[in-house]
Amino acid sequence: MSDSCCTPIDTTALQQRQRRVLLIVLAINATTFVMMVAAAILSGSSSLLSGALDNFGDAVTYALSFAVVGATSAAQARVAMFKGIMIAGAALAVALQIGWRALHPETPIFEAMSLAALLNLGANLVCLRLLTPYRSGDLNMASAWECSRNDVIEGVAVIMTAAAVWVFDSAWPDLIVAVALLIVFLRSAVKVISAAWRSLAAPLPDKS
């Protein structure tokens, strides 16, 4: 788990810390998912719904990450592949929502949107802080960190969107940011799937 032969790592303790962190961020994302769905329905915001779907996908991702802590590289790569597919699925759901909103424009309710966005960003920053020490670790934890970083980007974007909705009194800033988040999700999905594919395709180490 380290390239240094002079600094032994207590892998059992490391795995316990990883599991504890993943349980915390799983609970946070499950809670914020419920809050964001309610706020998206109340406010009529596409970008909030994008964030809610992302939180749901992340909750599943963290649950899967928890399940494969300490597992083989191949098992972690397969789970990472599934995570990438989940991110792509969330992107598709966002695309459908954007299309529907474009055909039925409605100015979101600023107050509900901004409050939910602030709470969501705070929760996402906590998750990112917890996962940052593991961002350069194994594929499992690195992909979990990738999801959390996307959440922070999404949280900042939605706050800026709420401000733009208030200033312009229009639904278009919400739709534009939802499109930008869609691009972020797709880029992240490609990155995670590519890393997982490379890991699965790598030759097995010679044990002779």
mmCIF file of N, CA, C and O in Angstrom, residues 132-186:
data_model
loop_
_atom_site.group_PDB
_atom_site.id
_atom_site.type_symbol
_atom_site.label_atom_id
_atom_site.label_comp_id
_atom_site.label_asym_id
_atom_site.label_seq_id
_atom_site.Cartn_x
_atom_site.Cartn_y
_atom_site.Cartn_z
ATOM 1 N N THR A 132 -10.328 13.500 1.694
ATOM 2 C CA THR A 132 -9.104 14.028 1.088
ATOM 3 C C THR A 132 -7.840 13.249 1.450
ATOM 4 O O THR A 132 -6.994 13.019 0.581
ATOM 5 N N PRO A 133 -7.655 12.792 2.697
ATOM 6 C CA PRO A 133 -6.436 12.026 2.997
ATOM 7 C C PRO A 133 -6.291 10.744 2.186
ATOM 8 O O PRO A 133 -5.202 10.179 2.121
ATOM 9 N N TYR A 134 -7.379 10.281 1.555
ATOM 10 C CA TYR A 134 -7.355 9.007 0.831
ATOM 11 C C TYR A 134 -7.426 9.200 -0.691
ATOM 12 O O TYR A 134 -7.560 8.230 -1.428
ATOM 13 N N ARG A 135 -7.293 10.454 -1.154
ATOM 14 C CA ARG A 135 -7.499 10.724 -2.580
ATOM 15 C C ARG A 135 -6.428 10.094 -3.463
ATOM 16 O O ARG A 135 -6.656 9.852 -4.658
ATOM 17 N N SER A 136 -5.253 9.827 -2.911
ATOM 18 C CA SER A 136 -4.164 9.230 -3.690
ATOM 19 C C SER A 136 -3.934 7.777 -3.303
ATOM 20 O O SER A 136 -2.885 7.203 -3.612
ATOM 21 N N GLY A 137 -4.893 7.193 -2.633
ATOM 22 C CA GLY A 137 -4.754 5.808 -2.197
ATOM 23 C C GLY A 137 -5.191 4.836 -3.268
ATOM 24 O O GLY A 137 -4.946 5.040 -4.459
ATOM 25 N N ASP A 138 -5.861 3.759 -2.850
ATOM 26 C CA ASP A 138 -6.289 2.758 -3.823
ATOM 27 C C ASP A 138 -7.434 3.297 -4.683
ATOM 28 O O ASP A 138 -8.013 4.347 -4.411
ATOM 29 N N LEU A 139 -7.737 2.557 -5.733
ATOM 30 C CA LEU A 139 -8.761 2.985 -6.696
ATOM 31 C C LEU A 139 -10.110 3.185 -6.022
ATOM 32 O O LEU A 139 -10.869 4.096 -6.363
ATOM 33 N N ASN A 140 -10.417 2.362 -5.045
ATOM 34 C CA ASN A 140 -11.694 2.433 -4.343
ATOM 35 C C ASN A 140 -11.879 3.793 -3.667
ATOM 36 O O ASN A 140 -12.867 4.493 -3.893
ATOM 37 N N MET A 141 -10.908 4.193 -2.843
ATOM 38 C CA MET A 141 -11.029 5.449 -2.113
ATOM 39 C C MET A 141 -10.821 6.652 -3.031
ATOM 40 O O MET A 141 -11.440 7.705 -2.842
ATOM 41 N N ALA A 142 -9.965 6.498 -4.039
ATOM 42 C CA ALA A 142 -9.737 7.602 -4.971
ATOM 43 C C ALA A 142 -11.012 7.940 -5.739
ATOM 44 O O ALA A 142 -11.333 9.110 -5.968
ATOM 45 N N SER A 143 -11.765 6.915 -6.139
ATOM 46 C CA SER A 143 -13.009 7.170 -6.874
ATOM 47 C C SER A 143 -14.070 7.763 -5.949
ATOM 48 O O SER A 143 -14.904 8.566 -6.387
ATOM 49 N N ALA A 144 -14.049 7.393 -4.664
ATOM 50 C CA ALA A 144 -14.976 7.997 -3.703
ATOM 51 C C ALA A 144 -14.661 9.476 -3.534
ATOM 52 O O ALA A 144 -15.565 10.322 -3.464
ATOM 53 N N TRP A 145 -13.362 9.815 -3.491
ATOM 54 C CA TRP A 145 -12.956 11.212 -3.380
ATOM 55 C C TRP A 145 -13.375 11.988 -4.625
ATOM 56 O O TRP A 145 -13.803 13.144 -4.537
ATOM 57 N N GLU A 146 -13.251 11.358 -5.794
ATOM 58 C CA GLU A 146 -13.652 11.993 -7.055
ATOM 59 C C GLU A 146 -15.132 12.382 -7.001
ATOM 60 O O GLU A 146 -15.521 13.487 -7.411
ATOM 61 N N CYS A 147 -15.957 11.490 -6.483
ATOM 62 C CA CYS A 147 -17.392 11.786 -6.361
ATOM 63 C C CYS A 147 -17.620 12.966 -5.420
ATOM 64 O O CYS A 147 -18.446 13.844 -5.692
ATOM 65 N N SER A 148 -16.876 12.985 -4.311
ATOM 66 C CA SER A 148 -17.053 14.048 -3.330
ATOM 67 C C SER A 148 -16.610 15.400 -3.892
ATOM 68 O O SER A 148 -17.253 16.428 -3.638
ATOM 69 N N ARG A 149 -15.526 15.416 -4.648
ATOM 70 C CA ARG A 149 -15.078 16.665 -5.263
ATOM 71 C C ARG A 149 -16.134 17.202 -6.218
ATOM 72 O O ARG A 149 -16.407 18.410 -6.253
ATOM 73 N N ASN A 150 -16.753 16.315 -6.997
ATOM 74 C CA ASN A 150 -17.840 16.733 -7.886
ATOM 75 C C ASN A 150 -18.970 17.372 -7.096
ATOM 76 O O ASN A 150 -19.611 18.331 -7.548
ATOM 77 N N ASP A 151 -19.248 16.829 -5.910
ATOM 78 C CA ASP A 151 -20.330 17.357 -5.081
ATOM 79 C C ASP A 151 -20.056 18.800 -4.674
ATOM 80 O O ASP A 151 -20.977 19.633 -4.630
ATOM 81 N N VAL A 152 -18.803 19.100 -4.327
ATOM 82 C CA VAL A 152 -18.457 20.463 -3.921
ATOM 83 C C VAL A 152 -18.605 21.418 -5.107
ATOM 84 O O VAL A 152 -19.141 22.526 -4.962
ATOM 85 N N ILE A 153 -18.135 20.982 -6.288
ATOM 86 C CA ILE A 153 -18.299 21.796 -7.496
ATOM 87 C C ILE A 153 -19.780 22.064 -7.744
ATOM 88 O O ILE A 153 -20.204 23.197 -8.025
ATOM 89 N N GLU A 154 -20.558 21.003 -7.628
ATOM 90 C CA GLU A 154 -22.007 21.135 -7.825
ATOM 91 C C GLU A 154 -22.626 22.067 -6.790
ATOM 92 O O GLU A 154 -23.483 22.901 -7.116
ATOM 93 N N GLY A 155 -22.175 21.980 -5.529
ATOM 94 C CA GLY A 155 -22.725 22.829 -4.478
ATOM 95 C C GLY A 155 -22.456 24.299 -4.720
ATOM 96 O O GLY A 155 -23.351 25.150 -4.560
ATOM 97 N N VAL A 156 -21.224 24.630 -5.120
ATOM 98 C CA VAL A 156 -20.876 26.020 -5.423
ATOM 99 C C VAL A 156 -21.687 26.513 -6.620
ATOM 100 O O VAL A 156 -22.207 27.639 -6.618
ATOM 101 N N ALA A 157 -21.806 25.666 -7.636
ATOM 102 C CA ALA A 157 -22.542 26.054 -8.842
ATOM 103 C C ALA A 157 -24.006 26.347 -8.536
ATOM 104 O O ALA A 157 -24.579 27.311 -9.062
ATOM 105 N N VAL A 158 -24.618 25.540 -7.676
ATOM 106 C CA VAL A 158 -26.038 25.749 -7.370
ATOM 107 C C VAL A 158 -26.240 27.031 -6.571
ATOM 108 O O VAL A 158 -27.234 27.748 -6.774
ATOM 109 N N ILE A 159 -25.319 27.356 -5.681
ATOM 110 C CA ILE A 159 -25.422 28.619 -4.941
ATOM 111 C C ILE A 159 -25.335 29.804 -5.905
ATOM 112 O O ILE A 159 -26.116 30.761 -5.816
ATOM 113 N N MET A 160 -24.384 29.741 -6.839
ATOM 114 C CA MET A 160 -24.273 30.803 -7.837
ATOM 115 C C MET A 160 -25.527 30.871 -8.706
ATOM 116 O O MET A 160 -25.986 31.955 -9.089
ATOM 117 N N THR A 161 -26.101 29.716 -8.979
ATOM 118 C CA THR A 161 -27.337 29.672 -9.775
ATOM 119 C C THR A 161 -28.485 30.348 -9.036
ATOM 120 O O THR A 161 -29.279 31.098 -9.630
ATOM 121 N N ALA A 162 -28.593 30.062 -7.737
ATOM 122 C CA ALA A 162 -29.665 30.679 -6.943
ATOM 123 C C ALA A 162 -29.552 32.196 -6.981
ATOM 124 O O ALA A 162 -30.562 32.907 -7.119
ATOM 125 N N ALA A 163 -28.322 32.697 -6.891
ATOM 126 C CA ALA A 163 -28.124 34.144 -6.952
ATOM 127 C C ALA A 163 -28.533 34.693 -8.328
ATOM 128 O O ALA A 163 -29.178 35.748 -8.422
ATOM 129 N N ALA A 164 -28.175 33.962 -9.384
ATOM 130 C CA ALA A 164 -28.521 34.409 -10.739
ATOM 131 C C ALA A 164 -30.026 34.372 -10.965
ATOM 132 O O ALA A 164 -30.588 35.252 -11.634
ATOM 133 N N VAL A 165 -30.683 33.367 -10.432
ATOM 134 C CA VAL A 165 -32.145 33.277 -10.549
ATOM 135 C C VAL A 165 -32.790 34.482 -9.886
ATOM 136 O O VAL A 165 -33.749 35.076 -10.406
ATOM 137 N N TRP A 166 -32.266 34.870 -8.732
ATOM 138 C CA TRP A 166 -32.807 36.019 -7.999
ATOM 139 C C TRP A 166 -32.567 37.328 -8.770
ATOM 140 O O TRP A 166 -33.462 38.167 -8.891
ATOM 141 N N VAL A 167 -31.342 37.478 -9.309
ATOM 142 C CA VAL A 167 -30.999 38.717 -10.015
ATOM 143 C C VAL A 167 -31.803 38.874 -11.303
ATOM 144 O O VAL A 167 -32.344 39.948 -11.589
ATOM 145 N N PHE A 168 -31.895 37.780 -12.085
ATOM 146 C CA PHE A 168 -32.532 37.868 -13.401
ATOM 147 C C PHE A 168 -34.000 37.466 -13.397
ATOM 148 O O PHE A 168 -34.685 37.644 -14.412
ATOM 149 N N ASP A 169 -34.458 36.890 -12.279
ATOM 150 C CA ASP A 169 -35.844 36.442 -12.183
ATOM 151 C C ASP A 169 -36.213 35.574 -13.384
ATOM 152 O O ASP A 169 -37.221 35.793 -14.069
ATOM 153 N N SER A 170 -35.365 34.556 -13.632
ATOM 154 C CA SER A 170 -35.523 33.716 -14.819
ATOM 155 C C SER A 170 -35.107 32.290 -14.500
ATOM 156 O O SER A 170 -34.288 32.045 -13.598
ATOM 157 N N ALA A 171 -35.653 31.344 -15.249
ATOM 158 C CA ALA A 171 -35.299 29.934 -15.080
ATOM 159 C C ALA A 171 -34.040 29.563 -15.837
ATOM 160 O O ALA A 171 -33.448 28.509 -15.589
ATOM 161 N N TRP A 172 -33.597 30.416 -16.769
ATOM 162 C CA TRP A 172 -32.484 30.032 -17.635
ATOM 163 C C TRP A 172 -31.157 29.850 -16.907
ATOM 164 O O TRP A 172 -30.390 28.935 -17.267
ATOM 165 N N PRO A 173 -30.819 30.668 -15.915
ATOM 166 C CA PRO A 173 -29.576 30.377 -15.189
ATOM 167 C C PRO A 173 -29.576 28.983 -14.565
ATOM 168 O O PRO A 173 -28.546 28.287 -14.558
ATOM 169 N N ASP A 174 -30.723 28.563 -14.074
ATOM 170 C CA ASP A 174 -30.845 27.228 -13.471
ATOM 171 C C ASP A 174 -30.582 26.146 -14.510
ATOM 172 O O ASP A 174 -29.868 25.172 -14.251
ATOM 173 N N LEU A 175 -31.147 26.319 -15.712
ATOM 174 C CA LEU A 175 -30.954 25.334 -16.773
ATOM 175 C C LEU A 175 -29.516 25.333 -17.285
ATOM 176 O O LEU A 175 -28.949 24.274 -17.576
ATOM 177 N N ILE A 176 -28.915 26.516 -17.403
ATOM 178 C CA ILE A 176 -27.534 26.608 -17.887
ATOM 179 C C ILE A 176 -26.574 25.907 -16.938
ATOM 180 O O ILE A 176 -25.688 25.146 -17.354
ATOM 181 N N VAL A 177 -26.751 26.127 -15.637
ATOM 182 C CA VAL A 177 -25.877 25.477 -14.657
ATOM 183 C C VAL A 177 -26.137 23.978 -14.629
ATOM 184 O O VAL A 177 -25.205 23.184 -14.460
ATOM 185 N N ALA A 178 -27.385 23.576 -14.810
ATOM 186 C CA ALA A 178 -27.680 22.138 -14.872
ATOM 187 C C ALA A 178 -26.935 21.484 -16.036
ATOM 188 O O ALA A 178 -26.422 20.366 -15.911
ATOM 189 N N VAL A 179 -26.835 22.187 -17.164
ATOM 190 C CA VAL A 179 -26.068 21.668 -18.305
ATOM 191 C C VAL A 179 -24.588 21.565 -17.951
ATOM 192 O O VAL A 179 -23.912 20.586 -18.282
ATOM 193 N N ALA A 180 -24.066 22.593 -17.266
ATOM 194 C CA ALA A 180 -22.659 22.568 -16.863
ATOM 195 C C ALA A 180 -22.386 21.399 -15.919
ATOM 196 O O ALA A 180 -21.358 20.711 -16.034
ATOM 197 N N LEU A 181 -23.302 21.146 -14.982
ATOM 198 C CA LEU A 181 -23.147 20.008 -14.070
ATOM 199 C C LEU A 181 -23.209 18.695 -14.839
ATOM 200 O O LEU A 181 -22.496 17.736 -14.501
ATOM 201 N N LEU A 182 -24.042 18.649 -15.852
ATOM 202 C CA LEU A 182 -24.125 17.457 -16.691
ATOM 203 C C LEU A 182 -22.759 17.149 -17.314
ATOM 204 O O LEU A 182 -22.318 15.993 -17.338
ATOM 205 N N ILE A 183 -22.077 18.181 -17.779
ATOM 206 C CA ILE A 183 -20.752 17.992 -18.382
ATOM 207 C C ILE A 183 -19.756 17.488 -17.338
ATOM 208 O O ILE A 183 -18.940 16.598 -17.609
ATOM 209 N N VAL A 184 -19.823 18.048 -16.124
ATOM 210 C CA VAL A 184 -18.935 17.604 -15.042
ATOM 211 C C VAL A 184 -19.172 16.132 -14.733
ATOM 212 O O VAL A 184 -18.231 15.347 -14.562
ATOM 213 N N PHE A 185 -20.447 15.734 -14.643
ATOM 214 C CA PHE A 185 -20.772 14.337 -14.344
ATOM 215 C C PHE A 185 -20.221 13.405 -15.418
ATOM 216 O O PHE A 185 -19.656 12.354 -15.118
ATOM 217 N N LEU A 186 -20.408 13.794 -16.683
ATOM 218 C CA LEU A 186 -19.936 12.953 -17.782
ATOM 219 C C LEU A 186 -18.414 12.832 -17.764
ATOM 220 O O LEU A 186 -17.867 11.740 -17.979
#
